[in-house]
Structures are given as C-alpha cells and as structure tokens.
JSON list of C-alpha atoms in Angstrom, two decimals:
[
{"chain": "A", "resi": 130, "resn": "UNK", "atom": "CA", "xyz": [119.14, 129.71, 151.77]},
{"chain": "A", "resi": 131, "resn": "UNK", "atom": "CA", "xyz": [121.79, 130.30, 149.13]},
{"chain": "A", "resi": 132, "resn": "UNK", "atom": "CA", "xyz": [122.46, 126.67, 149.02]},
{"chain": "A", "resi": 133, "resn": "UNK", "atom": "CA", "xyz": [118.73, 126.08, 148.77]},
{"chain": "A", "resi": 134, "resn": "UNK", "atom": "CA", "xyz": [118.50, 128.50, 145.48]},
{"chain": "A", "resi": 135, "resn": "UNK", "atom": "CA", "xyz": [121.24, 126.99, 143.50]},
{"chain": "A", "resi": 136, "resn": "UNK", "atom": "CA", "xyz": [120.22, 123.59, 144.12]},
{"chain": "A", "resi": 137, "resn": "UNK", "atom": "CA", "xyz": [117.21, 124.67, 142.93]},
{"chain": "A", "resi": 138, "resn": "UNK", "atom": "CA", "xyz": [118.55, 126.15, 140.14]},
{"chain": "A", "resi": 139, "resn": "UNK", "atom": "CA", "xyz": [121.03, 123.47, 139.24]},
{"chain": "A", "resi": 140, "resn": "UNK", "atom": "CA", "xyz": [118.07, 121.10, 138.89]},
{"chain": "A", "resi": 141, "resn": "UNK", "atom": "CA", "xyz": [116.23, 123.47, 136.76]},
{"chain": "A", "resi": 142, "resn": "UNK", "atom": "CA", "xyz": [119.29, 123.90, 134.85]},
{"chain": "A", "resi": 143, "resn": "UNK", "atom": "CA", "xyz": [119.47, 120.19, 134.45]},
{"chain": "A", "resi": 144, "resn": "UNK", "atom": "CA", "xyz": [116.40, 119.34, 133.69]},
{"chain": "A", "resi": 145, "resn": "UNK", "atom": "CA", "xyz": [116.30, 122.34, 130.92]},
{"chain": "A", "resi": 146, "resn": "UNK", "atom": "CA", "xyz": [119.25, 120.42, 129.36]},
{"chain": "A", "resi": 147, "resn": "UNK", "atom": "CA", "xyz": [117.79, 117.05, 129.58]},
{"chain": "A", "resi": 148, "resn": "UNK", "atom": "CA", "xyz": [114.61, 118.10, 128.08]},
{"chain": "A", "resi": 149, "resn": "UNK", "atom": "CA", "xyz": [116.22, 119.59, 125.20]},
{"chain": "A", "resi": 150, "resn": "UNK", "atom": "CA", "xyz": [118.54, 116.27, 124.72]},
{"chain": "A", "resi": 151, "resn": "UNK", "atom": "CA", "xyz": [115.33, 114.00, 125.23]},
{"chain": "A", "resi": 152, "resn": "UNK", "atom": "CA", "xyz": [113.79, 116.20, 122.40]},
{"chain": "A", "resi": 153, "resn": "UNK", "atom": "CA", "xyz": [116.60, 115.45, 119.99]},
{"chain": "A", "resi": 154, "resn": "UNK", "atom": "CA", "xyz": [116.46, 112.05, 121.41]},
{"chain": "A", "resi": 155, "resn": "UNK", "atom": "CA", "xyz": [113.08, 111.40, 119.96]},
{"chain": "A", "resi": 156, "resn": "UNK", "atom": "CA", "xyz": [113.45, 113.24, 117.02]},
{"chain": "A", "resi": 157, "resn": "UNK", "atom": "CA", "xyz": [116.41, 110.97, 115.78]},
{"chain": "A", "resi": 158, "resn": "UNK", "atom": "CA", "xyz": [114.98, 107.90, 116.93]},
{"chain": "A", "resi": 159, "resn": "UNK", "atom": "CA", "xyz": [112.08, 108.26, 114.58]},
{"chain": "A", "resi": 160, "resn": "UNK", "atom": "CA", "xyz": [114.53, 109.35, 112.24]},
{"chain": "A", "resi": 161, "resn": "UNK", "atom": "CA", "xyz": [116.18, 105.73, 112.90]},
{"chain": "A", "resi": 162, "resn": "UNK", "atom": "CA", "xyz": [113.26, 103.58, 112.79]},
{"chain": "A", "resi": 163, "resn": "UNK", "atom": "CA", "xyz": [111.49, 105.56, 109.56]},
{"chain": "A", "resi": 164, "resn": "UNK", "atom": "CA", "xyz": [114.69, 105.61, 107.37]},
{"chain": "A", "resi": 165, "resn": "UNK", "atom": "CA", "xyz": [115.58, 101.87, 108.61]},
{"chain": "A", "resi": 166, "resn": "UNK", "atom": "CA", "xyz": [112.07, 100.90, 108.05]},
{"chain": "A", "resi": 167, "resn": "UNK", "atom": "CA", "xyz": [111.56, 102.70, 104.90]},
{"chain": "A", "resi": 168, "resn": "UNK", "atom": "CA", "xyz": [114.44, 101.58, 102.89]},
{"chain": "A", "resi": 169, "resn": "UNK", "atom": "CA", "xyz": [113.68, 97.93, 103.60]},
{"chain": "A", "resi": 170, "resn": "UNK", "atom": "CA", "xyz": [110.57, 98.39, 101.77]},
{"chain": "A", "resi": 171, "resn": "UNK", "atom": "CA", "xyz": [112.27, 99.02, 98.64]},
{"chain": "A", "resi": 172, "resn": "UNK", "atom": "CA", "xyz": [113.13, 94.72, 98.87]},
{"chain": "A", "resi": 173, "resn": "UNK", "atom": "CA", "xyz": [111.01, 92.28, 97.77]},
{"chain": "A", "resi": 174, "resn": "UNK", "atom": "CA", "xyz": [111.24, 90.19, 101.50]},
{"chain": "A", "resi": 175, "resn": "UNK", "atom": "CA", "xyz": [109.56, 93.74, 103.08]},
{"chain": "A", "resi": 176, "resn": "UNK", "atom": "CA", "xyz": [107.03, 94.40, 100.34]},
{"chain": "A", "resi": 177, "resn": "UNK", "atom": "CA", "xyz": [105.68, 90.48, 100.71]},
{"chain": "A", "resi": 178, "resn": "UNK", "atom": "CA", "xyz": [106.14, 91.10, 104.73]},
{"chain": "A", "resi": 179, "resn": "UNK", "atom": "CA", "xyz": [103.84, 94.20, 105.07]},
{"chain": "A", "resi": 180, "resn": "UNK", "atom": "CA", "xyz": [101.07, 92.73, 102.18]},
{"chain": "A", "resi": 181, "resn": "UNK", "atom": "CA", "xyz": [98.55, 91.54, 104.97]},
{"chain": "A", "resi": 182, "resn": "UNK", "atom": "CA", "xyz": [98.50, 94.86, 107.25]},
{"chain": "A", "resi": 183, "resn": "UNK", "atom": "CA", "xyz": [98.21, 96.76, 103.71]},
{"chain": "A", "resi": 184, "resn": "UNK", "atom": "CA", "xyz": [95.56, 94.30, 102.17]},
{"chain": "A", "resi": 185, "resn": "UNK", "atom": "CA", "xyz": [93.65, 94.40, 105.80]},
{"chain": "A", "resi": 186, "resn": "UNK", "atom": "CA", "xyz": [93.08, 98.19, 106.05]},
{"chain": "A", "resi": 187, "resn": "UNK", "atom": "CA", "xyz": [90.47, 100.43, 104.50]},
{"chain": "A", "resi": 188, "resn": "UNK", "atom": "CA", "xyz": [93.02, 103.38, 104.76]},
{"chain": "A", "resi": 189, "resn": "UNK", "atom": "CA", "xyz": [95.58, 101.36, 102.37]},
{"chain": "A", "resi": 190, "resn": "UNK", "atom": "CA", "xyz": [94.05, 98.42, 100.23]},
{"chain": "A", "resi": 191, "resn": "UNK", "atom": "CA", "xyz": [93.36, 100.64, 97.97]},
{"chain": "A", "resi": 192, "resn": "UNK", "atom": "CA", "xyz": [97.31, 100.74, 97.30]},
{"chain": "A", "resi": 193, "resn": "UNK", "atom": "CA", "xyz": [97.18, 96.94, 95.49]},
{"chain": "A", "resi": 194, "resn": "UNK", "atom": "CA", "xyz": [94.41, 98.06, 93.16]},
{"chain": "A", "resi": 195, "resn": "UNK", "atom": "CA", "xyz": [96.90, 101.11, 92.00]},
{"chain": "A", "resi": 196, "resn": "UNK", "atom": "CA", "xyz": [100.21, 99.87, 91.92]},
{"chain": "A", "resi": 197, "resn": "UNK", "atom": "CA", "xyz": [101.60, 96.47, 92.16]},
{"chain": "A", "resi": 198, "resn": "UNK", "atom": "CA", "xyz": [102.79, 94.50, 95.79]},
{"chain": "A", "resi": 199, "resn": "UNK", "atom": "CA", "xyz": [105.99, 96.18, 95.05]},
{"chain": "A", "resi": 200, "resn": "UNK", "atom": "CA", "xyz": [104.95, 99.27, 93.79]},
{"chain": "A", "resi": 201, "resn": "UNK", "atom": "CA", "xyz": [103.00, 99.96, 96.75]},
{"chain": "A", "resi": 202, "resn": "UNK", "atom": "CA", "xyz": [105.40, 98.70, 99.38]},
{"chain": "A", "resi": 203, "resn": "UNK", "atom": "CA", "xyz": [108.15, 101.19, 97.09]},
{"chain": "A", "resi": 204, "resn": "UNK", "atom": "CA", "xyz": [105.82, 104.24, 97.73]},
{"chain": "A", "resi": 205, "resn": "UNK", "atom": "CA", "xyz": [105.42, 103.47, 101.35]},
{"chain": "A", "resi": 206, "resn": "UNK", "atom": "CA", "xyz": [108.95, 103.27, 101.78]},
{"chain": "A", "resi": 207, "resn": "UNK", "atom": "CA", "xyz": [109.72, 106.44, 99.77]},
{"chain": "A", "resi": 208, "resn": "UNK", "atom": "CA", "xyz": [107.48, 108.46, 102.23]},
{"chain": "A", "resi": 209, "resn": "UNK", "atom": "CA", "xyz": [109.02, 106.87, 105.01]},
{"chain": "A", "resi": 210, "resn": "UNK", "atom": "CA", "xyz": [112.54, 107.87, 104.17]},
{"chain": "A", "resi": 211, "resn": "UNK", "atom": "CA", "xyz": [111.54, 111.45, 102.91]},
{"chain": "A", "resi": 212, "resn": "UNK", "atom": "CA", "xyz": [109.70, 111.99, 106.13]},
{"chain": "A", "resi": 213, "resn": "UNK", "atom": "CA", "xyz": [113.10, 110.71, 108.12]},
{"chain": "A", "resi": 214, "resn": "UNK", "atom": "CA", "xyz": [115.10, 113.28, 105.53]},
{"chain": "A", "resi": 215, "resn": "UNK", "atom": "CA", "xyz": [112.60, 115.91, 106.65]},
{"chain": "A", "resi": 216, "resn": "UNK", "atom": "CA", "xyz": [112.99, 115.40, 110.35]},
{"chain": "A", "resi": 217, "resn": "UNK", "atom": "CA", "xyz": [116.67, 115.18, 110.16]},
{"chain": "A", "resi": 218, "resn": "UNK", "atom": "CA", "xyz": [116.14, 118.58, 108.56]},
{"chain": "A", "resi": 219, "resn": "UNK", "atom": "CA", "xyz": [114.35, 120.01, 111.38]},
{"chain": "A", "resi": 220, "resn": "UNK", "atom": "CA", "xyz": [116.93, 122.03, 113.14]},
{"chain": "A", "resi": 221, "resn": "UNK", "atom": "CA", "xyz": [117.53, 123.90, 109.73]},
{"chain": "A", "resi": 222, "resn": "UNK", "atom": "CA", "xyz": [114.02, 124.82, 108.84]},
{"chain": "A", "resi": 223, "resn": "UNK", "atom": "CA", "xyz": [110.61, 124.83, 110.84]},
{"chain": "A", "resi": 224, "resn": "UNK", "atom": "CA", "xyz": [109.14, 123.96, 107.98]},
{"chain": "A", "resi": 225, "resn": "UNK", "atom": "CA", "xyz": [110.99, 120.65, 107.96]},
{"chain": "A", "resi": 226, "resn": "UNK", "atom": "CA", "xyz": [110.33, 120.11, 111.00]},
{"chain": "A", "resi": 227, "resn": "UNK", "atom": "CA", "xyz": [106.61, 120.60, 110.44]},
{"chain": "A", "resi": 228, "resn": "UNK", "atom": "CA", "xyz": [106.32, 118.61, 107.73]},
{"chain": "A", "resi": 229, "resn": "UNK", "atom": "CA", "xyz": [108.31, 115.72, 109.22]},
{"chain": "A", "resi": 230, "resn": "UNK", "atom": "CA", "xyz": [106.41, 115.42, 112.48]},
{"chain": "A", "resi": 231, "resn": "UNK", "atom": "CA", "xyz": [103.25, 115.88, 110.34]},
{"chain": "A", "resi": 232, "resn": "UNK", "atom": "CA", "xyz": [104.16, 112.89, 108.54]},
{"chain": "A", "resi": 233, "resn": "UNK", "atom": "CA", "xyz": [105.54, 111.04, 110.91]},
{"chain": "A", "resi": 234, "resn": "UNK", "atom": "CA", "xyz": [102.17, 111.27, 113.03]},
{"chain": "A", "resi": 235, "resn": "UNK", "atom": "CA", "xyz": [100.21, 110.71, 109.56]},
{"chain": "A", "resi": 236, "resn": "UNK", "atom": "CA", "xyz": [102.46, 107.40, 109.19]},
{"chain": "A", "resi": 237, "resn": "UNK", "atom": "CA", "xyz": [102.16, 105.74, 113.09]},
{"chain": "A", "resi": 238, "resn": "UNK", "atom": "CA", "xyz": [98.34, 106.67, 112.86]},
{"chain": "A", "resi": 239, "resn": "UNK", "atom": "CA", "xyz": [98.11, 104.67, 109.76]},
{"chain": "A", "resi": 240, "resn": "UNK", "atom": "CA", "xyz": [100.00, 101.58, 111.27]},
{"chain": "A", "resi": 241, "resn": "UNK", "atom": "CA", "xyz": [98.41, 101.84, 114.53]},
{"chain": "A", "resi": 242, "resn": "UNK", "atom": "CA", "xyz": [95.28, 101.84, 112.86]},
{"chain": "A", "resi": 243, "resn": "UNK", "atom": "CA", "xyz": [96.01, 98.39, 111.89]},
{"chain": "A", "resi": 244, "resn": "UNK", "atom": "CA", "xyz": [95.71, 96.92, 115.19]},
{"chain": "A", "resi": 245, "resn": "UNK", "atom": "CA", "xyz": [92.15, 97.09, 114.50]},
{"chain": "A", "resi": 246, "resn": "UNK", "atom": "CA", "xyz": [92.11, 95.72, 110.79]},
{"chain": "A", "resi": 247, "resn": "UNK", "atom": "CA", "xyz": [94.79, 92.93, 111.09]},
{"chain": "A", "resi": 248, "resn": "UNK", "atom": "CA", "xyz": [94.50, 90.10, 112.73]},
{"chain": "A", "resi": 249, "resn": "UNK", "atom": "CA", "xyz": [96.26, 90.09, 115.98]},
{"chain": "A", "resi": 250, "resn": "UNK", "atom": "CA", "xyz": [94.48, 87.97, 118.00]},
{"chain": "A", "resi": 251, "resn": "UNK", "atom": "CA", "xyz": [95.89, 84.88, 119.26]},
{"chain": "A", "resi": 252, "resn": "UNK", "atom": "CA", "xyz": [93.93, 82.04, 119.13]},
{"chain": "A", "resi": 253, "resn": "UNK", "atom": "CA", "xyz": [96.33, 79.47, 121.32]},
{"chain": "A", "resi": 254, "resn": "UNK", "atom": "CA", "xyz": [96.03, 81.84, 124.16]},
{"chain": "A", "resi": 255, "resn": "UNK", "atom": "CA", "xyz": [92.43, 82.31, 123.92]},
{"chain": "A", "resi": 256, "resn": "UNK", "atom": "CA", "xyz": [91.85, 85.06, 121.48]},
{"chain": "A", "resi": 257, "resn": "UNK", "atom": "CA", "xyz": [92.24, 89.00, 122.59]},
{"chain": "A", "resi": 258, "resn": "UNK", "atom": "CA", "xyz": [93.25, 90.31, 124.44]},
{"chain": "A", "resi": 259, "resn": "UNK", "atom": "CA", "xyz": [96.14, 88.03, 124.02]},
{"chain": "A", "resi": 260, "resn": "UNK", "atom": "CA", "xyz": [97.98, 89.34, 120.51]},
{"chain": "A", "resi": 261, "resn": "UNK", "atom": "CA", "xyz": [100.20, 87.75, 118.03]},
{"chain": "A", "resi": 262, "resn": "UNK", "atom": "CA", "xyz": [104.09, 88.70, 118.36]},
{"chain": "A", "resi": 263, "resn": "UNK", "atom": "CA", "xyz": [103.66, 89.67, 114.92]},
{"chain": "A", "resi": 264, "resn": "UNK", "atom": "CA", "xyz": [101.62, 91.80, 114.02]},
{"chain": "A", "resi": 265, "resn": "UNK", "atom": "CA", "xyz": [100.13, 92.06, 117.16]},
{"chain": "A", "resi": 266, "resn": "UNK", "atom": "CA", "xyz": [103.00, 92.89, 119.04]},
{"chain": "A", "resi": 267, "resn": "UNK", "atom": "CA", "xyz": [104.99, 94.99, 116.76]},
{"chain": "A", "resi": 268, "resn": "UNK", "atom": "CA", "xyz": [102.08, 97.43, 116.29]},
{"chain": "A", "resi": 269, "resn": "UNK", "atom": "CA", "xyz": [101.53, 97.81, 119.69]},
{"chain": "A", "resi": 270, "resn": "UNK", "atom": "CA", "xyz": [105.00, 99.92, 119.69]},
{"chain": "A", "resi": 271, "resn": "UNK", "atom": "CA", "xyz": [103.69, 101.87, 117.28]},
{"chain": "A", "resi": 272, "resn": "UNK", "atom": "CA", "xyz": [101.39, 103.34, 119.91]},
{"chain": "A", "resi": 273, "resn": "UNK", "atom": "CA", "xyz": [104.31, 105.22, 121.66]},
{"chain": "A", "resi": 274, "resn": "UNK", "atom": "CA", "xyz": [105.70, 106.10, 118.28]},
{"chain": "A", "resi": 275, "resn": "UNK", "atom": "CA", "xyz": [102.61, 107.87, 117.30]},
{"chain": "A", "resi": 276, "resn": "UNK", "atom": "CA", "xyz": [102.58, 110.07, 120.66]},
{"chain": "A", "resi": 277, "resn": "UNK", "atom": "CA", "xyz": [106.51, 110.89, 119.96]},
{"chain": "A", "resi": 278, "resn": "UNK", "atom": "CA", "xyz": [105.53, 112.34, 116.58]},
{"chain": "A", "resi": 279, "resn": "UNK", "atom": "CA", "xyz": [102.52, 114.18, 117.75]},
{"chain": "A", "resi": 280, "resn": "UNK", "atom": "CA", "xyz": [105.06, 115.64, 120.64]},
{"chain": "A", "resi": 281, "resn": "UNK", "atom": "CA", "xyz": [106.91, 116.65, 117.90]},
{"chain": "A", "resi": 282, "resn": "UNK", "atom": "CA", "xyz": [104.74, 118.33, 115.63]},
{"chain": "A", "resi": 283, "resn": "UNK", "atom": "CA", "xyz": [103.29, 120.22, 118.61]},
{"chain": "A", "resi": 284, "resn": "UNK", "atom": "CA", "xyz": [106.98, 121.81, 119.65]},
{"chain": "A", "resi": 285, "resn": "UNK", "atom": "CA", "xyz": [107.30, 122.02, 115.42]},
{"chain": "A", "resi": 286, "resn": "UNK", "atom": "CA", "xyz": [103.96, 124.43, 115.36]},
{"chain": "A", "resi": 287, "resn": "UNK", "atom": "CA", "xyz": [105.50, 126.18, 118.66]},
{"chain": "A", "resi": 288, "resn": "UNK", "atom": "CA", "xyz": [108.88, 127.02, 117.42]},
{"chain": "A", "resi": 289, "resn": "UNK", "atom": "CA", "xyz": [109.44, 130.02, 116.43]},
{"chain": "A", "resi": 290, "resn": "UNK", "atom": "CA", "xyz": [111.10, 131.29, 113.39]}
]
C-alpha cells in the first residue's frame, strides 16, 4: 500500500512540476515567436511581406489609409515586441502578465482572423479546403498560438498577487 501511495504521489509530484515547466514553456515560446516576428517588421522585406493579410482584413486595412506600408508594418511590430517585453515580465508583475497574454490573444485573434479574409485557397489542388503554404498554411499555426495565449491570460487573471 505504501508503495502504492508514493507512486501515486511521485506522479503527482511530477506532473505538478511538468505543468509548471510546460507553463513557462508556452509563455517563452510566444515570447520567441512575437519578439522574432515583431522586430522583422521594422524591415522593409516584412512590411512588403505582410501588405496582403493587412490590405485583406476589415480589422486592419484601415492601417494603409493612416500610416504608410511601413508605418503600419512599424506599429505592428512595435506591439508585437512590447507584448513579448510584457510577457517576459510576467513572473515580476501580474499585471505584466495580464497585459501580455491580453495582447498576445488580441494579436493571434487578429491573424487568425485572416484565414477568412486572405486568400488561402489553392486553386491547383482544387480550391478549399486545400490552402496555400503561405498564407494558408502559416496562419493555420496561428490557431494553436491563439489558444496558448488565451491559456495564459486565464492563469494571468487567476494568479494571485
């Protein structure tokens, strides 16, 4: 029986620490991919790159008529790296943390949005539900980066402090 309880408890002792590294995990991946992705949009190559997704979308065309292709792709990247500053920042505020997941989720519901402004079907294979590599394909991802952030803010509006 002994055996039986600290087997038991070993597990839940292991999973209590995997849990807690698969929650930093996720936290500094989107760290990774916003800061990476962000500063490239300070470059001309990413601003002309991203101009058809923008362009496509009701929640962001409105960017072009403000500032100019690079202007817009600048202030795109700027809140992608101050939302990656913000979550790196999590562990030392909740507010951080808040605020970066909040972000975050507003960001990957923006570009996942696009799979249904963009054109991502592809025609050679028939049309949809075959997609494009790109965009098609590179949204898609953006699917499981949405939930990540959304598991985020939720353990953000949890935490106490």
């Amino acid at each position: 029986m002994s055996t039986l309880i600290n087997t038991h408890q070993n597990r839940s002792e292991f999973a209590h620490s995997l849990n807690q590294f698969a929650d930093q995990a996720v936290r500094f991946s989107i760290v990774i991919v916003l800061a990476w992705i962000g500063a490239m949009k300070f470059t001309s190559y990413e601003a002309g790159a991203i101009e058809g997704l923008v362009a496509s979308s009701p929640l962001t065309s409105w960017l072009y008529s403000v500032f100019s292709l690079q202007g817009a792709s600048n202030l795109i990247g700027f809140v992608e790296v101050a939302t990656a500053v913000a979550l790196l920042l999590a562990p030392v505020h909740r507010g951080f943390a808040i605020l970066g997941a909040a972000s975050a989720t507003l960001t990957f519901a923006v570009t996942t949005s696009f799979l249904f402004t963009a054109p991502i079907a592809e025609a050679s294979l028939g049309g949809f539900p075959a997609i494009s590599v790109v965009p098609g394909q590179f949204l898609l991802k953006d699917i499981v980066l949405l939930s990540a952030a959304l598991s985020l803010l939720a353990k953000a509006l949890l935490r106490d402090e």
